[in-house]
Short mmCIF file of C-alpha atoms in Angstrom, two decimals:
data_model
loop_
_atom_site.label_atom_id
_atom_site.label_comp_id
_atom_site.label_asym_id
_atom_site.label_seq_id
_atom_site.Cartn_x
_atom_site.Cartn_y
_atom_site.Cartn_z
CA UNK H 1 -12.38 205.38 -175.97
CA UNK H 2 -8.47 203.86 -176.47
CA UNK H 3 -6.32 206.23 -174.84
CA UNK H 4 -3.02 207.42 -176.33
CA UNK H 5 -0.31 208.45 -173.91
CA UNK H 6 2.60 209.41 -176.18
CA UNK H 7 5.90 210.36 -174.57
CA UNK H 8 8.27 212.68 -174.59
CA UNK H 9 6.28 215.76 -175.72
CA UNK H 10 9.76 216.86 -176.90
CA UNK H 11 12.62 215.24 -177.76
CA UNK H 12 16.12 217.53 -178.10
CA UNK H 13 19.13 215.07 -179.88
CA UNK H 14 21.81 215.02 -182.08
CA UNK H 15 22.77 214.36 -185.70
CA UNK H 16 23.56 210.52 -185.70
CA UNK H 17 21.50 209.60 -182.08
CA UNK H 18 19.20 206.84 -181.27
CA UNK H 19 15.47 208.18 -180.69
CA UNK H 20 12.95 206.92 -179.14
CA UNK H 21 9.29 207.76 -178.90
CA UNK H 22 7.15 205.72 -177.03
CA UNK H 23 3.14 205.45 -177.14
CA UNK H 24 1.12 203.93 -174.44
CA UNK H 25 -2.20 202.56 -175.09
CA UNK H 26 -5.41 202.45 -172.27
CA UNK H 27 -5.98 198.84 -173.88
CA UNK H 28 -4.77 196.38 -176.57
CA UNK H 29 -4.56 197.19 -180.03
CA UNK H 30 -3.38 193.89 -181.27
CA UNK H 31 -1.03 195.55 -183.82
CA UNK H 32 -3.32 198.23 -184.99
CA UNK H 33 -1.05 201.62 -185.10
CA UNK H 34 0.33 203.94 -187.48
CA UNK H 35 2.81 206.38 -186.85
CA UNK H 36 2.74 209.66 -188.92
CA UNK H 37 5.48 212.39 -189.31
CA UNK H 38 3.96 216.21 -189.10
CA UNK H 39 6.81 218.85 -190.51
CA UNK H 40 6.06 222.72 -189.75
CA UNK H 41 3.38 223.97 -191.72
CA UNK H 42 2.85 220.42 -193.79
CA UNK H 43 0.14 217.69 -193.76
CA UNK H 44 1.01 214.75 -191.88
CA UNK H 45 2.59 212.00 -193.60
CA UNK H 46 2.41 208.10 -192.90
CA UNK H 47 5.64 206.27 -191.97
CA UNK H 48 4.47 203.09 -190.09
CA UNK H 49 1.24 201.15 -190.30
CA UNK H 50 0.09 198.12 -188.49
CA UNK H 51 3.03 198.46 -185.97
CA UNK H 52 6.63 197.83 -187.97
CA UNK H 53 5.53 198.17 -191.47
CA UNK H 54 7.42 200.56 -193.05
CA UNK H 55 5.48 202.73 -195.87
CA UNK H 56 7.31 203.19 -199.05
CA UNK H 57 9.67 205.58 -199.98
CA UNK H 58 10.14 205.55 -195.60
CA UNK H 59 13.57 205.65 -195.22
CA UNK H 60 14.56 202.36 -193.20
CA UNK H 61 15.91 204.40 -190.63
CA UNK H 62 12.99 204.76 -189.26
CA UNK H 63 11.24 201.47 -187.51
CA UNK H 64 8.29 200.56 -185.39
CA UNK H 65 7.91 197.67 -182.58
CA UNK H 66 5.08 196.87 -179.45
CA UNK H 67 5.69 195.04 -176.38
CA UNK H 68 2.14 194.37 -174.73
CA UNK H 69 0.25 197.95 -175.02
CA UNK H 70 3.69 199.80 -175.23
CA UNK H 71 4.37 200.96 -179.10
CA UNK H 72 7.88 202.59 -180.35
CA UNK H 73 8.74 204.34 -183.34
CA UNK H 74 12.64 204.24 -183.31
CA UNK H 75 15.11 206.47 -185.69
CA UNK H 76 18.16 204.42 -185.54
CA UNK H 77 20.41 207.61 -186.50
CA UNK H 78 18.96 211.34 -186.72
CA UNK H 79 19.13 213.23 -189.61
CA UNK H 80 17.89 217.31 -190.07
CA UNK H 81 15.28 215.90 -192.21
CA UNK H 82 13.51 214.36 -189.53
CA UNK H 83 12.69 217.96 -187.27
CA UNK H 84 8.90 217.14 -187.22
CA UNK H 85 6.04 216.28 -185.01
CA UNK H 86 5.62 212.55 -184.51
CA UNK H 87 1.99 211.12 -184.17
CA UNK H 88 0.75 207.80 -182.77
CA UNK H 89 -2.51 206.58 -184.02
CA UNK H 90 -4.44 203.56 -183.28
CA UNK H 91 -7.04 202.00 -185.24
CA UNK H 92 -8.32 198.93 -183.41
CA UNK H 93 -11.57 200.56 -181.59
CA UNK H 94 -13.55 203.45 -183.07
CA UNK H 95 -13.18 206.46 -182.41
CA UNK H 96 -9.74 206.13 -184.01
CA UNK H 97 -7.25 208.30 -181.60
CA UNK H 98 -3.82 209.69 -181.74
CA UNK H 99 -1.36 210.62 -179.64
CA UNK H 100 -0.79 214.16 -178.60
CA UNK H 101 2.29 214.15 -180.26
CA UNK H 102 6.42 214.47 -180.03
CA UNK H 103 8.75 217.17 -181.43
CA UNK H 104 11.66 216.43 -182.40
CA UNK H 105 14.39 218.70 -182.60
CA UNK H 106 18.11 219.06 -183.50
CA UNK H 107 20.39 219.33 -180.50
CA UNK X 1 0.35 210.67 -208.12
CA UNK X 2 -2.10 210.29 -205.18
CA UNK X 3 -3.49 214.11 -204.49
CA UNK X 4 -6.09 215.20 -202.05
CA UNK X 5 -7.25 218.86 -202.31
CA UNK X 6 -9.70 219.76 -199.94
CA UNK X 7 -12.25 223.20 -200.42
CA UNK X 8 -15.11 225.22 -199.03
CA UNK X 9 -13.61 225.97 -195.76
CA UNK X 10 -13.93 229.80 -194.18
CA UNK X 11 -15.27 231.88 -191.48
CA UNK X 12 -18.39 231.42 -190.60
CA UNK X 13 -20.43 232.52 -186.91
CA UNK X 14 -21.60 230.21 -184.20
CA UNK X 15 -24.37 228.01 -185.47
CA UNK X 16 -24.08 228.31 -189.36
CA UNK X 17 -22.85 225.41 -191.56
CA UNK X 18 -20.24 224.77 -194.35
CA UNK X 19 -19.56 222.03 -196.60
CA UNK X 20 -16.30 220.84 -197.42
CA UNK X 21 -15.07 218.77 -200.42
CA UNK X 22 -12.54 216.96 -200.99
CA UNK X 23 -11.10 216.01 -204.94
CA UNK X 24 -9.13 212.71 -205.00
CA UNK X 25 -6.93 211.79 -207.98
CA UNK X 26 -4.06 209.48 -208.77
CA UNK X 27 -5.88 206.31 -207.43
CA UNK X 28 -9.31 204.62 -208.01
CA UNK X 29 -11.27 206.47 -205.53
CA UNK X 30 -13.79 203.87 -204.91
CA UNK X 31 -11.48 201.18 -203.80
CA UNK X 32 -10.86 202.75 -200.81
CA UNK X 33 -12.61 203.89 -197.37
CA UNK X 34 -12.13 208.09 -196.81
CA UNK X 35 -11.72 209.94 -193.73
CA UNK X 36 -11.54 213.60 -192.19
CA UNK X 37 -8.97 214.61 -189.72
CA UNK X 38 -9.25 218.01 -188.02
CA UNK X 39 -6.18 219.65 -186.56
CA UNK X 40 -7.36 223.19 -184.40
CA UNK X 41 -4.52 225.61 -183.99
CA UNK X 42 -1.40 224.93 -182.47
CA UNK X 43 -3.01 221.41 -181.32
CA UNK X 44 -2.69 217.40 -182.23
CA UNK X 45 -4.59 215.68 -185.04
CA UNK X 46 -8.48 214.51 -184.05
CA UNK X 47 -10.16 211.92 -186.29
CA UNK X 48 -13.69 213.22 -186.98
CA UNK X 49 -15.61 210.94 -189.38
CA UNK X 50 -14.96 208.39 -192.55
CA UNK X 51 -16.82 206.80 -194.94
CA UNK X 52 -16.45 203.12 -196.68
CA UNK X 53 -15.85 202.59 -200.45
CA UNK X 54 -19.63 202.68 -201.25
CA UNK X 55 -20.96 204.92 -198.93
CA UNK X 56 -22.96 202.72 -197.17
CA UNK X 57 -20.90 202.64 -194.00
CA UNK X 58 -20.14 205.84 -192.08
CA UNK X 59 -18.52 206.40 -188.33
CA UNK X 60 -18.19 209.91 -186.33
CA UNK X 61 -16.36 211.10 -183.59
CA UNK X 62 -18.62 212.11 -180.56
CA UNK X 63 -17.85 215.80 -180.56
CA UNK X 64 -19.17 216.05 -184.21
CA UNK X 65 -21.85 213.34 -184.37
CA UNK X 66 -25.85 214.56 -185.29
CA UNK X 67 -23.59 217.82 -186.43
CA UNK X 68 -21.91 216.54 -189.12
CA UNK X 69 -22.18 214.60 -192.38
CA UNK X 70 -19.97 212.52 -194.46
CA UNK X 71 -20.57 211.43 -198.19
CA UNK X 72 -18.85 210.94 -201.22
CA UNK X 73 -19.51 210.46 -205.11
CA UNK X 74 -17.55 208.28 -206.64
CA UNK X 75 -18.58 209.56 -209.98
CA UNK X 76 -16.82 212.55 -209.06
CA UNK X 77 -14.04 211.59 -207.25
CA UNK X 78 -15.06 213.34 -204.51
CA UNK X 79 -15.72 212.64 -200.55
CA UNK X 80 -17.72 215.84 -198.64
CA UNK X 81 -18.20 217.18 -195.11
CA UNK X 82 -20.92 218.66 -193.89
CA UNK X 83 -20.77 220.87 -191.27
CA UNK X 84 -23.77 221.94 -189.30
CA UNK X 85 -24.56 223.62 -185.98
CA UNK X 86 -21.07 224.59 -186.17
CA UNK X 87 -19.32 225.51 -182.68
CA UNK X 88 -15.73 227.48 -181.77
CA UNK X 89 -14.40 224.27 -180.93
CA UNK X 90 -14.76 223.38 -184.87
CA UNK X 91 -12.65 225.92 -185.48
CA UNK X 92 -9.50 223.94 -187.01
CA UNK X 93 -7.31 222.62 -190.13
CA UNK X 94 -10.10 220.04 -192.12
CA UNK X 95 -7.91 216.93 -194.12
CA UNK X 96 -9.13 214.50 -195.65
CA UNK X 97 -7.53 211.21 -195.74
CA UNK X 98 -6.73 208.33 -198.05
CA UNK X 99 -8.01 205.02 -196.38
CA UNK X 100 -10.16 204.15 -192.97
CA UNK X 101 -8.11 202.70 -190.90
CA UNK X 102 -4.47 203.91 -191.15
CA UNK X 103 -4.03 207.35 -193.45
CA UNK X 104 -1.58 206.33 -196.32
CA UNK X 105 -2.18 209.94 -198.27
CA UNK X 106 -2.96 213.64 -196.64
CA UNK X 107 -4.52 216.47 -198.44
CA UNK X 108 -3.19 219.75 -197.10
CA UNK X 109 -6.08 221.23 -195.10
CA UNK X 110 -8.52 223.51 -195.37
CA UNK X 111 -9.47 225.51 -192.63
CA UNK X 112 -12.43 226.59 -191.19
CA UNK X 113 -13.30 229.03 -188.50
CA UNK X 114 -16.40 229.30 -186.01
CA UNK X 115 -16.05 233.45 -184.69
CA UNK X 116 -18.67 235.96 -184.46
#
């Protein structure tokens, strides 16, 4: 099975800051990964597939990118809206596995 | 309006079964692969199983496989789990999924609960 090692497990920043989540796979996934964004008490909801393609109705804040097994969703500025768990997923090899997962909260 | 509501979930005891359902609307269910994600309490999400357009094609997570059972009638606009030999470790949040590779739609869950 394709390991996901997603990191931080929590991420603490302000209104307006650069995040970074990062997502480490045991293998390569070409460009087979989807992010998802999990709010408290909601079902998750997509926001990038196949790497950097942003879903509609995303807001473009939010962007994905891979160097060699090494995939980043990025949120250029932080906004209250985005508190949420943050889910990698990849999709080249079955099973299909996701990352444990990153909360984000406001500083 | 895509929507996914998912039903039959509950308590049940170690060993018994349940079958979940799943309604789809606001797309044409059978132009698209369907898949169940589990999420147990407090935890990350777990793919467990999905299904191709037709049916014919069907793929399981380890910790559920000769357990479980996926289908779906299209006629209904409806994809199913089947749950057997069920196990604490089942005990979770059930969604099903729009798609079978990446998950463009959610339904909200339905949870289900292995205690004696």
């Amino acid at each position: 099975d394709i390991q996901m090692t997603q990191s931080p497990s929590t991420l603490s920043a302000s209104v307006g800051d650069r995040v970074t989540i990062t997502c480490r796979a045991s293998q390569s996934l070409s460009t087979w990964l989807a992010w998802y964004q999990q709010k408290p008490g909601k079902a998750p909801t997509l926001l990038i597939y196949k790497t950097s393609g942003l879903e509609s109705g995303v807001p473009s804040r939010f962007s994905g990118s891979v160097s060699g097994t090494e995939f980043t969703l990025t949120i250029s500025s932080l906004q209250p809206d985005d508190v949420a768990t943050y889910y990698c997923h990849q999709y080249n090899n079955y099973p299909w596995t996701f990352g444990q997962g990153t909360r984000v909260e406001i500083k | 309006e895509v929507q996914l509501v998912e039903s039959g979930g509950g308590v049940v005891r170690p060993g018994g079964s349940l079958r979940l359902s799943c309604g789809a609307s606001g797309f044409i269910f059978d132009d698209y692969g369907m898949t169940w994600v589990r999420q147990a309490p407090g935890k990350g999400l777990e793919w467990v199983s999905d299904i191709n357009w037709s049916g014919s094609n069907t793929h399981y997570a380890d910790s559920v496989k000769g357990r479980f059972t996926i289908s779906r009638d299209n006629a209904k606009n409806s994809l199913y789990l089947e749950m057997n030999s069920l196990r604490a470790e089942d005990t979770a949040l059930y969604h099903c999924a729009k798609g079978q590779t990446y998950f463009s739609n959610w339904g909200q869950g339905i949870l289900v609960t292995v205690s004696s």
